[in-house]
Amino acid sequence: MGRQMTITILDPDVERLEELSSVLRRELLDLGVDDVERASAGEAPAGTRGVDVAAIGVLLVAFQEPLVAVTAIVGVIRGWMSSARGARAVELTIGDQTLKIDSASREQQDRLIDEFVAALRGSGEAGPPASSPVS
């Protein structure tokens, strides 16, 4: 059974947000996840521009191997954020667990990521633990 992660890119510039989410979406697809879609709040009301500003920076990532995928996705996001074109902050949500990656030091980010993965493992959101073969 597949899992889904919501990635929210935090940037106040709407045009930049569109570009940031497109670049990150391509990088995540290159990672080999099942799918990456932009979130949608449904049809735009009549008379509006048709762009849901709140959803522009929200990506929905579908994947199969939970812990491996979370670690790989976080790695891609870290690399993307450290590039000149990355956002200043990104939130990852799986179920009721949320991780915010921002300008914290690498050590602080590592600790937060470890806690996030441990919480996923504890909540069952990360899937069942790997079983060892019975001899």
Short mmCIF file of N, CA, C and O in Angstrom, two decimals:
data_model
loop_
_atom_site.label_atom_id
_atom_site.label_comp_id
_atom_site.label_asym_id
_atom_site.label_seq_id
_atom_site.Cartn_x
_atom_site.Cartn_y
_atom_site.Cartn_z
N MET A 1 0.84 -1.18 0.00
CA MET A 1 0.00 0.00 0.00
C MET A 1 0.89 1.24 0.00
O MET A 1 1.85 1.32 0.74
N GLY A 2 0.57 2.21 -0.85
CA GLY A 2 1.37 3.41 -0.97
C GLY A 2 1.10 4.42 0.13
O GLY A 2 0.10 4.37 0.83
N ARG A 3 2.03 5.33 0.28
CA ARG A 3 1.94 6.42 1.25
C ARG A 3 1.94 7.74 0.51
O ARG A 3 2.34 7.82 -0.65
N GLN A 4 1.55 8.79 1.21
CA GLN A 4 1.57 10.12 0.61
C GLN A 4 2.20 11.11 1.58
O GLN A 4 1.94 11.06 2.77
N MET A 5 3.02 11.98 1.04
CA MET A 5 3.63 13.05 1.80
C MET A 5 3.19 14.36 1.17
O MET A 5 3.14 14.48 -0.05
N THR A 6 2.87 15.34 2.00
CA THR A 6 2.56 16.68 1.52
C THR A 6 3.77 17.55 1.77
O THR A 6 4.28 17.60 2.89
N ILE A 7 4.25 18.21 0.73
CA ILE A 7 5.39 19.11 0.85
C ILE A 7 4.88 20.52 0.59
O ILE A 7 4.29 20.79 -0.45
N THR A 8 5.10 21.41 1.56
CA THR A 8 4.66 22.80 1.43
C THR A 8 5.89 23.69 1.38
O THR A 8 6.68 23.73 2.32
N ILE A 9 6.06 24.37 0.25
CA ILE A 9 7.18 25.29 0.08
C ILE A 9 6.75 26.65 0.60
O ILE A 9 5.71 27.17 0.21
N LEU A 10 7.55 27.18 1.51
CA LEU A 10 7.20 28.45 2.15
C LEU A 10 8.02 29.58 1.53
O LEU A 10 9.21 29.68 1.75
N ASP A 11 7.36 30.39 0.71
CA ASP A 11 8.01 31.53 0.08
C ASP A 11 6.93 32.55 -0.24
O ASP A 11 5.90 32.20 -0.80
N PRO A 12 7.14 33.82 0.11
CA PRO A 12 6.10 34.83 -0.09
C PRO A 12 5.90 35.27 -1.54
O PRO A 12 4.87 35.86 -1.87
N ASP A 13 6.84 35.01 -2.42
CA ASP A 13 6.77 35.45 -3.81
C ASP A 13 6.04 34.40 -4.65
O ASP A 13 6.57 33.32 -4.90
N VAL A 14 4.81 34.71 -5.08
CA VAL A 14 3.97 33.74 -5.80
C VAL A 14 4.62 33.27 -7.10
O VAL A 14 4.61 32.08 -7.41
N GLU A 15 5.21 34.18 -7.87
CA GLU A 15 5.85 33.78 -9.13
C GLU A 15 7.04 32.88 -8.85
O GLU A 15 7.26 31.89 -9.54
N ARG A 16 7.82 33.21 -7.86
CA ARG A 16 8.97 32.38 -7.48
C ARG A 16 8.49 31.02 -6.97
O ARG A 16 9.08 29.99 -7.26
N LEU A 17 7.39 31.02 -6.25
CA LEU A 17 6.83 29.79 -5.70
C LEU A 17 6.46 28.82 -6.82
O LEU A 17 6.72 27.62 -6.73
N GLU A 18 5.89 29.34 -7.88
CA GLU A 18 5.54 28.52 -9.04
C GLU A 18 6.79 27.85 -9.61
O GLU A 18 6.81 26.65 -9.88
N GLU A 19 7.86 28.62 -9.77
CA GLU A 19 9.11 28.09 -10.31
C GLU A 19 9.74 27.08 -9.35
O GLU A 19 10.18 26.01 -9.75
N LEU A 20 9.76 27.43 -8.05
CA LEU A 20 10.36 26.54 -7.05
C LEU A 20 9.65 25.19 -7.02
O LEU A 20 10.29 24.14 -6.98
N SER A 21 8.32 25.21 -7.03
CA SER A 21 7.58 23.96 -6.96
C SER A 21 7.77 23.13 -8.22
O SER A 21 7.85 21.90 -8.16
N SER A 22 7.91 23.77 -9.38
CA SER A 22 8.15 23.03 -10.63
C SER A 22 9.51 22.34 -10.60
O SER A 22 9.63 21.17 -10.98
N VAL A 23 10.53 23.07 -10.15
CA VAL A 23 11.88 22.50 -10.09
C VAL A 23 11.91 21.34 -9.10
O VAL A 23 12.43 20.25 -9.40
N LEU A 24 11.36 21.53 -7.90
CA LEU A 24 11.36 20.47 -6.89
C LEU A 24 10.55 19.27 -7.38
O LEU A 24 10.96 18.12 -7.18
N ARG A 25 9.43 19.51 -8.05
CA ARG A 25 8.61 18.41 -8.57
C ARG A 25 9.43 17.54 -9.53
O ARG A 25 9.42 16.32 -9.44
N ARG A 26 10.18 18.19 -10.44
CA ARG A 26 11.02 17.42 -11.39
C ARG A 26 12.09 16.61 -10.65
O ARG A 26 12.34 15.46 -10.97
N GLU A 27 12.72 17.23 -9.65
CA GLU A 27 13.77 16.53 -8.91
C GLU A 27 13.21 15.33 -8.16
O GLU A 27 13.84 14.28 -8.10
N LEU A 28 12.01 15.47 -7.59
CA LEU A 28 11.40 14.36 -6.87
C LEU A 28 10.99 13.25 -7.83
O LEU A 28 11.15 12.06 -7.51
N LEU A 29 10.48 13.59 -9.01
CA LEU A 29 10.13 12.57 -9.99
C LEU A 29 11.38 11.82 -10.44
O LEU A 29 11.34 10.60 -10.65
N ASP A 30 12.50 12.54 -10.59
CA ASP A 30 13.77 11.89 -10.94
C ASP A 30 14.21 10.90 -9.87
O ASP A 30 14.95 9.97 -10.15
N LEU A 31 13.77 11.12 -8.63
CA LEU A 31 14.12 10.25 -7.52
C LEU A 31 13.46 8.88 -7.67
O LEU A 31 13.93 7.89 -7.13
N GLY A 32 12.37 8.82 -8.42
CA GLY A 32 11.70 7.55 -8.64
C GLY A 32 10.49 7.31 -7.75
O GLY A 32 10.03 6.18 -7.63
N VAL A 33 9.95 8.37 -7.13
CA VAL A 33 8.71 8.20 -6.37
C VAL A 33 7.59 7.87 -7.36
O VAL A 33 7.74 8.06 -8.56
N ASP A 34 6.48 7.38 -6.84
CA ASP A 34 5.38 6.97 -7.71
C ASP A 34 4.78 8.15 -8.48
O ASP A 34 4.49 8.04 -9.67
N ASP A 35 4.58 9.27 -7.80
CA ASP A 35 3.97 10.43 -8.45
C ASP A 35 4.19 11.67 -7.60
O ASP A 35 4.35 11.57 -6.38
N VAL A 36 4.20 12.82 -8.25
CA VAL A 36 4.24 14.11 -7.57
C VAL A 36 3.23 15.01 -8.26
O VAL A 36 3.36 15.30 -9.44
N GLU A 37 2.20 15.40 -7.53
CA GLU A 37 1.15 16.26 -8.09
C GLU A 37 1.09 17.56 -7.31
O GLU A 37 1.40 17.59 -6.12
N ARG A 38 0.65 18.59 -7.98
CA ARG A 38 0.37 19.84 -7.28
C ARG A 38 -0.97 19.69 -6.57
O ARG A 38 -1.90 19.10 -7.12
N ALA A 39 -1.05 20.24 -5.38
CA ALA A 39 -2.32 20.21 -4.65
C ALA A 39 -3.30 21.12 -5.37
O ALA A 39 -2.91 22.08 -6.03
N SER A 40 -4.55 20.82 -5.24
CA SER A 40 -5.57 21.66 -5.84
C SER A 40 -6.72 21.81 -4.86
O SER A 40 -7.10 20.86 -4.19
N ALA A 41 -7.24 23.00 -4.81
CA ALA A 41 -8.39 23.25 -3.94
C ALA A 41 -9.68 23.11 -4.74
O ALA A 41 -10.73 23.56 -4.32
N GLY A 42 -9.60 22.49 -5.91
CA GLY A 42 -10.78 22.31 -6.74
C GLY A 42 -10.90 23.41 -7.77
O GLY A 42 -9.98 24.16 -8.03
N GLU A 43 -12.08 23.52 -8.37
CA GLU A 43 -12.32 24.51 -9.42
C GLU A 43 -12.26 25.92 -8.85
O GLU A 43 -12.75 26.19 -7.75
N ALA A 44 -11.68 26.82 -9.62
CA ALA A 44 -11.63 28.23 -9.21
C ALA A 44 -13.01 28.84 -9.37
O ALA A 44 -13.74 28.53 -10.30
N PRO A 45 -13.39 29.72 -8.43
CA PRO A 45 -14.70 30.38 -8.55
C PRO A 45 -14.79 31.21 -9.83
O PRO A 45 -13.78 31.71 -10.32
N ALA A 46 -15.99 31.36 -10.35
CA ALA A 46 -16.20 32.17 -11.57
C ALA A 46 -15.69 33.59 -11.34
O ALA A 46 -15.86 34.16 -10.27
N GLY A 47 -15.02 34.14 -12.36
CA GLY A 47 -14.53 35.50 -12.28
C GLY A 47 -13.17 35.65 -11.63
O GLY A 47 -12.67 36.75 -11.48
N THR A 48 -12.53 34.53 -11.21
CA THR A 48 -11.20 34.60 -10.61
C THR A 48 -10.16 34.18 -11.62
O THR A 48 -10.49 33.63 -12.68
N ARG A 49 -8.90 34.41 -11.31
CA ARG A 49 -7.81 34.09 -12.23
C ARG A 49 -7.61 32.58 -12.40
O ARG A 49 -6.90 32.15 -13.28
N GLY A 50 -8.17 31.78 -11.53
CA GLY A 50 -8.04 30.34 -11.68
C GLY A 50 -6.80 29.77 -11.03
O GLY A 50 -6.49 28.61 -11.20
N VAL A 51 -6.08 30.58 -10.26
CA VAL A 51 -4.89 30.09 -9.60
C VAL A 51 -5.14 30.08 -8.10
O VAL A 51 -5.52 31.09 -7.52
N ASP A 52 -4.96 28.94 -7.49
CA ASP A 52 -5.10 28.82 -6.05
C ASP A 52 -3.74 29.10 -5.44
O ASP A 52 -2.88 28.24 -5.36
N VAL A 53 -3.53 30.36 -5.01
CA VAL A 53 -2.23 30.79 -4.50
C VAL A 53 -1.78 29.91 -3.35
O VAL A 53 -0.61 29.55 -3.25
N ALA A 54 -2.69 29.51 -2.48
CA ALA A 54 -2.32 28.68 -1.33
C ALA A 54 -1.81 27.32 -1.76
O ALA A 54 -1.02 26.70 -1.06
N ALA A 55 -2.24 26.83 -2.92
CA ALA A 55 -1.86 25.49 -3.35
C ALA A 55 -0.66 25.48 -4.30
O ALA A 55 -0.13 24.42 -4.60
N ILE A 56 -0.20 26.65 -4.75
CA ILE A 56 0.91 26.69 -5.71
C ILE A 56 2.14 25.98 -5.18
O ILE A 56 2.80 25.24 -5.88
N GLY A 57 2.46 26.22 -3.92
CA GLY A 57 3.67 25.64 -3.34
C GLY A 57 3.45 24.34 -2.61
O GLY A 57 4.27 23.94 -1.79
N VAL A 58 2.34 23.65 -2.88
CA VAL A 58 2.05 22.39 -2.19
C VAL A 58 2.12 21.25 -3.19
O VAL A 58 1.43 21.25 -4.20
N LEU A 59 2.99 20.28 -2.88
CA LEU A 59 3.14 19.10 -3.72
C LEU A 59 2.71 17.87 -2.93
O LEU A 59 3.00 17.76 -1.74
N LEU A 60 2.03 16.94 -3.60
CA LEU A 60 1.63 15.68 -3.00
C LEU A 60 2.48 14.58 -3.61
O LEU A 60 2.43 14.37 -4.82
N VAL A 61 3.27 13.91 -2.78
CA VAL A 61 4.21 12.91 -3.25
C VAL A 61 3.71 11.53 -2.85
O VAL A 61 3.47 11.26 -1.67
N ALA A 62 3.55 10.65 -3.83
CA ALA A 62 3.12 9.27 -3.57
C ALA A 62 4.34 8.36 -3.70
O ALA A 62 5.13 8.50 -4.63
N PHE A 63 4.49 7.44 -2.75
CA PHE A 63 5.64 6.54 -2.76
C PHE A 63 5.29 5.22 -2.07
O PHE A 63 4.29 5.13 -1.37
N GLN A 64 6.12 4.19 -2.28
CA GLN A 64 5.86 2.87 -1.74
C GLN A 64 6.70 2.52 -0.51
O GLN A 64 6.18 2.05 0.47
N GLU A 65 8.00 2.71 -0.60
CA GLU A 65 8.91 2.30 0.48
C GLU A 65 9.05 3.44 1.47
O GLU A 65 9.90 4.31 1.29
N PRO A 66 8.28 3.45 2.54
CA PRO A 66 8.19 4.62 3.40
C PRO A 66 9.50 5.16 3.96
O PRO A 66 9.82 6.31 3.70
N LEU A 67 10.24 4.40 4.72
CA LEU A 67 11.43 4.96 5.36
C LEU A 67 12.50 5.32 4.34
O LEU A 67 13.14 6.36 4.43
N VAL A 68 12.68 4.47 3.35
CA VAL A 68 13.66 4.74 2.30
C VAL A 68 13.26 6.00 1.55
O VAL A 68 14.07 6.89 1.31
N ALA A 69 11.97 6.10 1.21
CA ALA A 69 11.48 7.25 0.46
C ALA A 69 11.60 8.54 1.26
O ALA A 69 12.03 9.55 0.74
N VAL A 70 11.25 8.51 2.53
CA VAL A 70 11.32 9.71 3.36
C VAL A 70 12.76 10.21 3.41
O VAL A 70 13.03 11.39 3.21
N THR A 71 13.69 9.31 3.64
CA THR A 71 15.11 9.69 3.71
C THR A 71 15.57 10.26 2.37
O THR A 71 16.25 11.29 2.33
N ALA A 72 15.20 9.62 1.28
CA ALA A 72 15.60 10.09 -0.05
C ALA A 72 14.96 11.44 -0.38
O ALA A 72 15.62 12.34 -0.91
N ILE A 73 13.68 11.60 -0.05
CA ILE A 73 12.97 12.85 -0.33
C ILE A 73 13.61 13.99 0.46
O ILE A 73 13.84 15.07 -0.07
N VAL A 74 13.90 13.74 1.73
CA VAL A 74 14.55 14.77 2.56
C VAL A 74 15.90 15.14 1.97
O VAL A 74 16.28 16.31 1.92
N GLY A 75 16.65 14.15 1.47
CA GLY A 75 17.95 14.42 0.85
C GLY A 75 17.81 15.32 -0.37
O GLY A 75 18.58 16.27 -0.55
N VAL A 76 16.83 15.04 -1.21
CA VAL A 76 16.59 15.87 -2.41
C VAL A 76 16.21 17.28 -1.99
O VAL A 76 16.72 18.27 -2.54
N ILE A 77 15.34 17.40 -0.99
CA ILE A 77 14.90 18.73 -0.55
C ILE A 77 16.07 19.51 0.03
O ILE A 77 16.23 20.70 -0.25
N ARG A 78 16.91 18.86 0.82
CA ARG A 78 18.09 19.53 1.38
C ARG A 78 18.99 20.07 0.28
O ARG A 78 19.44 21.21 0.33
N GLY A 79 19.29 19.24 -0.71
CA GLY A 79 20.14 19.67 -1.82
C GLY A 79 19.51 20.81 -2.59
O GLY A 79 20.18 21.79 -2.94
N TRP A 80 18.23 20.71 -2.83
CA TRP A 80 17.49 21.73 -3.56
C TRP A 80 17.48 23.04 -2.78
O TRP A 80 17.69 24.11 -3.34
N MET A 81 17.29 22.96 -1.44
CA MET A 81 17.28 24.17 -0.62
C MET A 81 18.64 24.83 -0.55
O MET A 81 18.75 26.05 -0.48
N SER A 82 19.71 24.04 -0.58
CA SER A 82 21.05 24.62 -0.48
C SER A 82 21.50 25.26 -1.79
O SER A 82 22.44 26.04 -1.82
N SER A 83 20.80 24.94 -2.89
CA SER A 83 21.12 25.57 -4.16
C SER A 83 20.60 27.01 -4.12
O SER A 83 19.77 27.37 -3.29
N ALA A 84 21.07 27.81 -5.03
CA ALA A 84 20.66 29.22 -5.07
C ALA A 84 19.17 29.37 -5.36
O ALA A 84 18.58 30.39 -5.07
N ARG A 85 18.56 28.34 -5.95
CA ARG A 85 17.16 28.46 -6.38
C ARG A 85 16.18 27.85 -5.39
O ARG A 85 14.99 27.83 -5.63
N GLY A 86 16.66 27.31 -4.28
CA GLY A 86 15.76 26.66 -3.33
C GLY A 86 15.03 27.64 -2.43
O GLY A 86 15.43 28.79 -2.28
N ALA A 87 13.95 27.17 -1.82
CA ALA A 87 13.18 28.00 -0.89
C ALA A 87 13.91 28.09 0.44
O ALA A 87 14.80 27.32 0.73
N ARG A 88 13.48 29.04 1.24
CA ARG A 88 14.07 29.20 2.57
C ARG A 88 13.54 28.20 3.57
O ARG A 88 14.20 27.87 4.54
N ALA A 89 12.34 27.70 3.36
CA ALA A 89 11.75 26.74 4.30
C ALA A 89 10.76 25.84 3.56
O ALA A 89 10.11 26.26 2.61
N VAL A 90 10.70 24.59 4.01
CA VAL A 90 9.80 23.60 3.43
C VAL A 90 9.23 22.78 4.58
O VAL A 90 9.95 22.44 5.52
N GLU A 91 7.94 22.47 4.52
CA GLU A 91 7.32 21.59 5.51
C GLU A 91 6.93 20.28 4.84
O GLU A 91 6.36 20.28 3.75
N LEU A 92 7.24 19.17 5.50
CA LEU A 92 6.86 17.84 5.04
C LEU A 92 5.84 17.28 6.01
O LEU A 92 6.06 17.33 7.22
N THR A 93 4.74 16.74 5.50
CA THR A 93 3.72 16.17 6.38
C THR A 93 3.32 14.80 5.88
O THR A 93 3.03 14.61 4.70
N ILE A 94 3.35 13.84 6.80
CA ILE A 94 2.83 12.50 6.55
C ILE A 94 1.90 12.20 7.71
O ILE A 94 2.32 12.20 8.87
N GLY A 95 0.63 11.97 7.39
CA GLY A 95 -0.34 11.75 8.46
C GLY A 95 -0.39 12.97 9.37
O GLY A 95 -0.56 14.09 8.91
N ASP A 96 -0.18 12.75 10.67
CA ASP A 96 -0.21 13.88 11.62
C ASP A 96 1.20 14.32 12.02
O ASP A 96 1.37 15.10 12.96
N GLN A 97 2.22 13.83 11.32
CA GLN A 97 3.61 14.20 11.61
C GLN A 97 4.09 15.25 10.61
O GLN A 97 3.94 15.06 9.41
N THR A 98 4.67 16.34 11.10
CA THR A 98 5.17 17.41 10.24
C THR A 98 6.61 17.73 10.60
O THR A 98 6.97 17.78 11.77
N LEU A 99 7.42 17.94 9.56
CA LEU A 99 8.82 18.33 9.72
C LEU A 99 9.02 19.62 8.94
O LEU A 99 8.65 19.69 7.77
N LYS A 100 9.60 20.63 9.59
CA LYS A 100 9.92 21.88 8.90
C LYS A 100 11.43 21.94 8.73
O LYS A 100 12.18 21.85 9.69
N ILE A 101 11.87 22.06 7.47
CA ILE A 101 13.30 22.21 7.16
C ILE A 101 13.51 23.66 6.79
O ILE A 101 12.86 24.17 5.87
N ASP A 102 14.40 24.33 7.52
CA ASP A 102 14.64 25.74 7.23
C ASP A 102 16.12 26.04 7.36
O ASP A 102 16.94 25.18 7.09
N SER A 103 16.45 27.22 7.80
CA SER A 103 17.85 27.64 7.85
C SER A 103 18.59 27.13 9.08
O SER A 103 19.68 27.60 9.38
N ALA A 104 18.03 26.16 9.78
CA ALA A 104 18.71 25.58 10.93
C ALA A 104 20.03 24.96 10.49
O ALA A 104 20.21 24.62 9.32
N SER A 105 20.93 24.79 11.42
CA SER A 105 22.23 24.18 11.09
C SER A 105 22.02 22.74 10.64
O SER A 105 20.99 22.13 10.91
N ARG A 106 23.01 22.21 9.96
CA ARG A 106 22.94 20.83 9.46
C ARG A 106 22.70 19.85 10.62
O ARG A 106 21.91 18.92 10.51
N GLU A 107 23.37 20.09 11.75
CA GLU A 107 23.23 19.22 12.92
C GLU A 107 21.80 19.29 13.47
O GLU A 107 21.20 18.27 13.82
N GLN A 108 21.25 20.51 13.54
CA GLN A 108 19.87 20.66 14.01
C GLN A 108 18.90 19.98 13.05
O GLN A 108 17.96 19.31 13.49
N GLN A 109 19.13 20.14 11.75
CA GLN A 109 18.27 19.48 10.76
C GLN A 109 18.35 17.97 10.90
O GLN A 109 17.33 17.29 10.86
N ASP A 110 19.57 17.44 11.07
CA ASP A 110 19.74 15.99 11.22
C ASP A 110 18.94 15.47 12.41
O ASP A 110 18.26 14.45 12.33
N ARG A 111 19.02 16.19 13.54
CA ARG A 111 18.30 15.77 14.74
C ARG A 111 16.78 15.81 14.49
O ARG A 111 16.07 14.86 14.83
N LEU A 112 16.29 16.89 13.86
CA LEU A 112 14.86 16.99 13.58
C LEU A 112 14.39 15.90 12.62
O LEU A 112 13.31 15.33 12.78
N ILE A 113 15.21 15.61 11.61
CA ILE A 113 14.86 14.56 10.64
C ILE A 113 14.81 13.20 11.34
O ILE A 113 13.88 12.42 11.13
N ASP A 114 15.81 12.93 12.19
CA ASP A 114 15.82 11.66 12.94
C ASP A 114 14.57 11.53 13.80
O ASP A 114 13.95 10.46 13.86
N GLU A 115 14.18 12.63 14.47
CA GLU A 115 12.99 12.61 15.32
C GLU A 115 11.73 12.39 14.47
O GLU A 115 10.82 11.66 14.86
N PHE A 116 11.68 13.01 13.29
CA PHE A 116 10.54 12.88 12.38
C PHE A 116 10.38 11.42 11.93
O PHE A 116 9.30 10.85 12.02
N VAL A 117 11.49 10.82 11.50
CA VAL A 117 11.45 9.42 11.04
C VAL A 117 11.08 8.49 12.20
O VAL A 117 10.27 7.58 12.03
N ALA A 118 11.63 8.75 13.40
CA ALA A 118 11.30 7.93 14.57
C ALA A 118 9.81 8.05 14.90
O ALA A 118 9.15 7.06 15.23
N ALA A 119 9.27 9.26 14.80
CA ALA A 119 7.84 9.47 15.07
C ALA A 119 6.99 8.75 14.04
O ALA A 119 5.96 8.17 14.37
N LEU A 120 7.43 8.77 12.77
CA LEU A 120 6.69 8.05 11.73
C LEU A 120 6.70 6.55 12.02
O LEU A 120 5.68 5.88 11.89
N ARG A 121 7.85 6.04 12.41
CA ARG A 121 7.99 4.62 12.73
C ARG A 121 7.07 4.26 13.89
O ARG A 121 6.38 3.25 13.86
N GLY A 122 7.04 5.14 14.91
CA GLY A 122 6.22 4.88 16.09
C GLY A 122 4.74 4.99 15.83
O GLY A 122 3.93 4.31 16.45
N SER A 123 4.33 5.83 14.89
CA SER A 123 2.91 6.03 14.61
C SER A 123 2.36 5.04 13.60
O SER A 123 1.17 4.99 13.36
N GLY A 124 3.26 4.29 12.96
CA GLY A 124 2.81 3.37 11.93
C GLY A 124 2.70 4.00 10.56
O GLY A 124 2.43 3.34 9.59
N GLU A 125 2.91 5.34 10.47
CA GLU A 125 2.83 6.02 9.18
C GLU A 125 3.95 5.58 8.25
O GLU A 125 3.83 5.67 7.05
N ALA A 126 5.06 5.14 8.82
CA ALA A 126 6.20 4.74 7.99
C ALA A 126 6.09 3.30 7.52
O ALA A 126 6.96 2.78 6.86
N GLY A 127 5.01 2.64 7.90
CA GLY A 127 4.83 1.26 7.47
C GLY A 127 5.36 0.30 8.52
O GLY A 127 5.94 0.70 9.52
N PRO A 128 5.17 -0.98 8.31
CA PRO A 128 5.63 -1.97 9.28
C PRO A 128 7.14 -2.02 9.32
O PRO A 128 7.80 -1.77 8.33
N PRO A 129 7.72 -2.36 10.48
CA PRO A 129 9.16 -2.50 10.55
C PRO A 129 9.62 -3.65 9.68
O PRO A 129 8.86 -4.60 9.46
N ALA A 130 10.83 -3.58 9.21
CA ALA A 130 11.37 -4.66 8.39
C ALA A 130 11.45 -5.90 9.24
O ALA A 130 11.87 -5.88 10.39
N SER A 131 11.01 -7.02 8.69
CA SER A 131 11.07 -8.26 9.46
C SER A 131 12.33 -9.03 9.08
O SER A 131 12.79 -8.97 7.95
N SER A 132 12.88 -9.69 10.06
CA SER A 132 14.08 -10.49 9.76
C SER A 132 13.65 -11.91 9.48
O SER A 132 12.65 -12.39 10.03
N PRO A 133 14.39 -12.59 8.62
CA PRO A 133 14.01 -13.96 8.27
C PRO A 133 14.10 -14.88 9.48
O PRO A 133 14.94 -14.71 10.34
N VAL A 134 13.18 -15.80 9.55
CA VAL A 134 13.18 -16.77 10.64
C VAL A 134 14.03 -17.96 10.24
O VAL A 134 13.88 -18.50 9.15
N SER A 135 14.97 -18.35 11.13
CA SER A 135 15.84 -19.50 10.77
C SER A 135 15.28 -20.78 11.30
O SER A 135 14.58 -20.87 12.21
#
